[in-house]
Tab-separated table of C-alpha atoms in Angstrom:
chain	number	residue	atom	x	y	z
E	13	UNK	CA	72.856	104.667	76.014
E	14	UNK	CA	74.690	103.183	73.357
E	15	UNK	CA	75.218	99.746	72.138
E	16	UNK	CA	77.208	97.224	69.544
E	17	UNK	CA	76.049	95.087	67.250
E	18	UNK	CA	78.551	92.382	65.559
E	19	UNK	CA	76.731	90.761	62.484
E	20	UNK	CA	78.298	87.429	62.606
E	21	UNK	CA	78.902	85.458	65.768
E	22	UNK	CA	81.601	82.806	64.019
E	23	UNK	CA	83.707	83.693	61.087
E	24	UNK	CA	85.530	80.672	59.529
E	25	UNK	CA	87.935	81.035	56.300
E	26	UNK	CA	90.757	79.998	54.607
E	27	UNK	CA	94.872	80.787	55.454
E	28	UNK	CA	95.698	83.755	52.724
E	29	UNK	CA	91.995	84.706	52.277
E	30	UNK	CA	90.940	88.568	53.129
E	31	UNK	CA	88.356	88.684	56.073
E	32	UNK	CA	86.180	91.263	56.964
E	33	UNK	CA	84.393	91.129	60.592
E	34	UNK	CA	81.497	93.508	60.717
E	35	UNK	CA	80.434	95.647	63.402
E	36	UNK	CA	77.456	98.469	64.281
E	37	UNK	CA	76.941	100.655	66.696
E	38	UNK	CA	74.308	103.098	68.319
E	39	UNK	CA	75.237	105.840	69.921
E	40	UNK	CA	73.298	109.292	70.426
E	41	UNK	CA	76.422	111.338	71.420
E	42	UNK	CA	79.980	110.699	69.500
E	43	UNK	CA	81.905	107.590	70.209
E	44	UNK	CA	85.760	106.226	70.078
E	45	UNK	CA	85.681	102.505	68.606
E	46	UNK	CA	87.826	100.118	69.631
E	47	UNK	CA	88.634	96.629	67.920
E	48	UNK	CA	90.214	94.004	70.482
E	49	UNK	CA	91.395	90.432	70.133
E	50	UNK	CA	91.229	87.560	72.769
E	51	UNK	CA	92.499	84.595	72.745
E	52	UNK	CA	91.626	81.220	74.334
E	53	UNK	CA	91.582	82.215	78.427
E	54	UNK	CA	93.356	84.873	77.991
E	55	UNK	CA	92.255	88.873	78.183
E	56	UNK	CA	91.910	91.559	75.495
E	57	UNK	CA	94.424	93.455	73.378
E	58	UNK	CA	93.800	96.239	71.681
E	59	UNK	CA	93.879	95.719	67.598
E	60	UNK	CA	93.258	99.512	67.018
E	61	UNK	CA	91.608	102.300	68.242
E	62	UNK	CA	89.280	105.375	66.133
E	63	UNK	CA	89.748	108.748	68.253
E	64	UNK	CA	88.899	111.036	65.282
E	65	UNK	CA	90.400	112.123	61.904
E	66	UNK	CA	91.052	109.861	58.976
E	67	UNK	CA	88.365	107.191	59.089
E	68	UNK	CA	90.765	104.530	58.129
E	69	UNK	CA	92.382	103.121	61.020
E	70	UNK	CA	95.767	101.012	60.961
E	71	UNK	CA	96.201	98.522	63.454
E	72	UNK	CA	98.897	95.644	64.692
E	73	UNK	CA	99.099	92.492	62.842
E	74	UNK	CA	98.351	93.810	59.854
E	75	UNK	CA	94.512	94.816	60.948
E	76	UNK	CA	92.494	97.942	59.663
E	77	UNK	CA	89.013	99.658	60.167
E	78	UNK	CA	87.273	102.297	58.586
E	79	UNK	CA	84.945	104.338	60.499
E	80	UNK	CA	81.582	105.036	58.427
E	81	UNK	CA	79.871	107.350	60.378
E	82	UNK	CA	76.611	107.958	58.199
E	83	UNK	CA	76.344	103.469	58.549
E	84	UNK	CA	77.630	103.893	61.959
E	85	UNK	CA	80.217	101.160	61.199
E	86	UNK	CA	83.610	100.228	61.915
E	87	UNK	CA	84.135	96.766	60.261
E	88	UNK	CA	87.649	95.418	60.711
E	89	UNK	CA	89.568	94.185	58.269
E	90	UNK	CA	92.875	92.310	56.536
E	91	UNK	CA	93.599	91.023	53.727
E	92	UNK	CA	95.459	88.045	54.248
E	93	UNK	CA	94.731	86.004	57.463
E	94	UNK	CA	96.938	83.464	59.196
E	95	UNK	CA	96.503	80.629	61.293
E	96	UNK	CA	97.794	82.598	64.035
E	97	UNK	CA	95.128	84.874	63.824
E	98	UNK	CA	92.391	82.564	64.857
E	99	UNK	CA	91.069	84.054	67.999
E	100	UNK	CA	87.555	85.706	69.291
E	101	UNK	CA	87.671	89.191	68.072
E	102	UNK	CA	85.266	92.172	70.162
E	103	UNK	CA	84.467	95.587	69.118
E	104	UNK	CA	83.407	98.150	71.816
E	105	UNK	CA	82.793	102.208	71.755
E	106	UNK	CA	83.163	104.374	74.967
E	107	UNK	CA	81.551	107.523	74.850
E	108	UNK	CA	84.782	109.787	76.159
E	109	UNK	CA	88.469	109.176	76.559
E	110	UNK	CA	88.945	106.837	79.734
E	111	UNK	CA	85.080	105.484	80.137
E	112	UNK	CA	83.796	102.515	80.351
E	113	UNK	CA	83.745	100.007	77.291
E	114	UNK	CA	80.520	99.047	75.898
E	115	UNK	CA	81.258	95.498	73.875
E	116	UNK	CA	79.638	93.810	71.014
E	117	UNK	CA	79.045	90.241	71.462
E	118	UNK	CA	82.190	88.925	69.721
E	119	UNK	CA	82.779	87.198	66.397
E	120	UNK	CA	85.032	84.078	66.319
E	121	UNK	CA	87.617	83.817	63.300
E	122	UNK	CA	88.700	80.434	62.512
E	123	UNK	CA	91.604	80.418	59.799
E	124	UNK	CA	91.459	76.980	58.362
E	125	UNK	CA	95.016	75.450	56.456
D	23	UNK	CA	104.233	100.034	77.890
D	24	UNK	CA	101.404	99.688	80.299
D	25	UNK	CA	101.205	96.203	81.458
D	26	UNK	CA	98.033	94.794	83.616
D	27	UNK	CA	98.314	92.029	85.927
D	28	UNK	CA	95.839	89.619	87.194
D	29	UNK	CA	96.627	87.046	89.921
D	30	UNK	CA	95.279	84.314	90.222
D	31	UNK	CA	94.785	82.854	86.483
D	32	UNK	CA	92.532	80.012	87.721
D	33	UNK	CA	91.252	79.431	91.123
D	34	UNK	CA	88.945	76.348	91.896
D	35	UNK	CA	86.759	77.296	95.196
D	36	UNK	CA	84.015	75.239	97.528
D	37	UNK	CA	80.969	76.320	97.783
D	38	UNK	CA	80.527	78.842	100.740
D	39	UNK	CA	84.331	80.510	100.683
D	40	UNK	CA	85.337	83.623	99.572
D	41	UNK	CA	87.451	84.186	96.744
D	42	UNK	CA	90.279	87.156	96.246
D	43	UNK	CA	90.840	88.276	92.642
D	44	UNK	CA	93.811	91.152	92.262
D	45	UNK	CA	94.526	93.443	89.287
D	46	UNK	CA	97.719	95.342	89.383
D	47	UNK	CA	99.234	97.749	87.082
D	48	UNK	CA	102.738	97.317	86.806
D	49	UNK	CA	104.146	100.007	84.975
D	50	UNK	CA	101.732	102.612	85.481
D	51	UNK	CA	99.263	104.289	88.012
D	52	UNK	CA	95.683	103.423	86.893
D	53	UNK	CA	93.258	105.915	88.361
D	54	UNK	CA	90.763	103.647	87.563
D	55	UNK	CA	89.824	99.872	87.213
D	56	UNK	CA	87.078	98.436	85.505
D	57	UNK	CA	85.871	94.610	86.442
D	58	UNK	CA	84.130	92.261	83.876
D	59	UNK	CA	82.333	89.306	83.804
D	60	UNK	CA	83.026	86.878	80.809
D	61	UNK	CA	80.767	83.854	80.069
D	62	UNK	CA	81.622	81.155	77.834
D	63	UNK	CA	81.080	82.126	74.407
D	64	UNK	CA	80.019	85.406	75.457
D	65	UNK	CA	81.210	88.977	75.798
D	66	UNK	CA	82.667	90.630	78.554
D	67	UNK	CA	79.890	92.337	80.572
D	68	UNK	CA	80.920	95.449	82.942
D	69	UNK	CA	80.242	94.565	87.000
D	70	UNK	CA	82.038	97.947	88.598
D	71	UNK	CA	84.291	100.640	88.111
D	72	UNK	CA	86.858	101.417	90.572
D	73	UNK	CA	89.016	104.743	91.778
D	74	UNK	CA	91.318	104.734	93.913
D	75	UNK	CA	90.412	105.886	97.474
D	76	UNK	CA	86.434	105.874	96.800
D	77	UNK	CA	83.749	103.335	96.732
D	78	UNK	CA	83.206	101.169	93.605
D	79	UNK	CA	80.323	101.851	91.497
D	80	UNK	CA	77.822	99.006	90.700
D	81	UNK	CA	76.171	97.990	87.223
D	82	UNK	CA	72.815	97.533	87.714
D	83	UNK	CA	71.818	93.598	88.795
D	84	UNK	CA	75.602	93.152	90.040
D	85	UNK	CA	75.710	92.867	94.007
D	86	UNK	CA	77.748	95.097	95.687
D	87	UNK	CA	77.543	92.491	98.974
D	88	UNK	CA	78.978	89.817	97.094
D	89	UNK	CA	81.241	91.023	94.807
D	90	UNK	CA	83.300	92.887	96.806
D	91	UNK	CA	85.811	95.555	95.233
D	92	UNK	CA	88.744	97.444	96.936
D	93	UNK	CA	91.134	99.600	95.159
D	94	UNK	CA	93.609	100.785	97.930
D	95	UNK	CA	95.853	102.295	96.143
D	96	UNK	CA	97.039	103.870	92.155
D	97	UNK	CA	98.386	99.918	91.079
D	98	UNK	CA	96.034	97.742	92.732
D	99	UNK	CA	92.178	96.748	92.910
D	100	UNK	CA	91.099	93.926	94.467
D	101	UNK	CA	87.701	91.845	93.682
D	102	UNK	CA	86.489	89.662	96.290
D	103	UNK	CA	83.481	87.158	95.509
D	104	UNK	CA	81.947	86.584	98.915
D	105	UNK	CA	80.625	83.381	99.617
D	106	UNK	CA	80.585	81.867	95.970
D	107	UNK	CA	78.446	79.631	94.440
D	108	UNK	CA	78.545	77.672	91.530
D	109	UNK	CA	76.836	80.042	89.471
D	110	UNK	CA	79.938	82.463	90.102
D	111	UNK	CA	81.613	80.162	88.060
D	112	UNK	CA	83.045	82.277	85.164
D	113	UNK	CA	85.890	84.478	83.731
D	114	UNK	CA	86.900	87.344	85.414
D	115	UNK	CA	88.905	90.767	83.738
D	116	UNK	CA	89.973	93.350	85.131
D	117	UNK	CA	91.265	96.745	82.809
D	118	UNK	CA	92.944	99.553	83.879
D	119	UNK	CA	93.483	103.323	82.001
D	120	UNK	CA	96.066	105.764	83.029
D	121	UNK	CA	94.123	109.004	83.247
D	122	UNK	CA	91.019	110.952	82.960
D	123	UNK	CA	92.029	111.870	79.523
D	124	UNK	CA	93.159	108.443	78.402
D	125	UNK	CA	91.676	106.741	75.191
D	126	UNK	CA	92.784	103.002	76.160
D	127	UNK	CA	92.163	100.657	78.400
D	128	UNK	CA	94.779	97.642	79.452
D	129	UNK	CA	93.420	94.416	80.437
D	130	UNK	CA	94.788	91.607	82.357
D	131	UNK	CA	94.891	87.995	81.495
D	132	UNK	CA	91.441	87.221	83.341
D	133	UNK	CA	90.704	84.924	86.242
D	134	UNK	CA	89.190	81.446	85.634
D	135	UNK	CA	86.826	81.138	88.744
D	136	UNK	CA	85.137	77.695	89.272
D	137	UNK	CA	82.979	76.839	92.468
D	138	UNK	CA	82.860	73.371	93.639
């Protein structure tokens, strides 16, 4: 079984200010980690993905994570948010390529002006 | 690109009907589906996974009687909520992946489901 913890349910900041969104996981077999984004009734698209290799993963909109496997975290990251980015944000593991998604229970970002 | 589509993107409902929710991949033959249930303020919580020409299989607590899933064919799965209740009321995904081997799943814009 595995599971996904996300430390902070709401994340609110300021427009220009670096954010960090922090996840966990539990897993007893390796896992891919996904990051995805939703926005208000809408579904979920993928931020960036960790397969294997470099734990530093570069995503769209300017996003990163870094894969700490002795932690077992994969916080996500920028370091300058924008309005636009306000938006519920999910990270989820699968145990092999195609499987179901296991999700965390979502952290809100709220970029203030 | 791999585009997933949902239709409809809100249905209202009475109590009693039935209620068809379809996923289609447009651009790309998805040997299988997954279907989620989203709460407000809540994550997205896995009801079935779908392949093409077999039966759906359940998460455990989700009825297989009443929420009904077909996937006929390599682009489309179909979810059918058999006579709903208010307590179906909720947001419904739907995510598709290419292959086997595939690391990423496509979602579709959800399905706002309210009973009446």
């Amino acid at each position: 079984a595995q599971s996904v913890t996300q430390l902070d349910s709401q994340v609110p900041v300021f427009e220009e200010a670096p954010v960090e969104l922090r996840c966990n996981y539990s897993s007893s077999v390796s896992v891919y980690l996904f990051w995805y984004v939703q926005y208000p009734n809408q579904g979920l698209q993928l931020l960036l993905k960790y397969l294997s290799g470099s734990t530093l993963v570069k995503g769209i909109n300017g996003f990163e994570a870094e894969f700490n496997k002795s932690q077992t975290s994969f916080h996500l990251r920028k370091p300058s948010v924008h309005i636009s980015d306000t938006a519920e944000y999910f990270c989820a593991v699968s145990q092999t390529s195609g499987s179901r998604l296991t999700f965390g229970e979502g952290t809100q970002l709220t970029v203030n002006p | 690109g791999a585009v997933v589509s949902q239709h409809p993107s809100r249905v209202i409902c009475k109590s009693g009907t039935s209620v068809k929710i379809e996923c289609r991949s447009l651009d790309f033959q998805a040997t299988t589906m997954f279907w989620y249930r989203q709460f407000p303020k809540q994550s997205l919580m896995l009801m079935a996974t779908s392949n093409e020409g077999s039966k759906a299989t359940y998460e455990q607590g989700v009825e297989k009687d009443k929420f009904l899933i077909n996937h006929a064919s390599l682009t489309l799965s179909t979810l059918t909520v058999t006579s709903a209740h208010p307590e179906d009321s909720s947001f419904y995904i739907c995510s598709a992946t290419k292959g086997p081997m595939n690391t990423e799943a496509f979602f579709g814009q959800g399905t706002r489901l309210t009973v009446v």
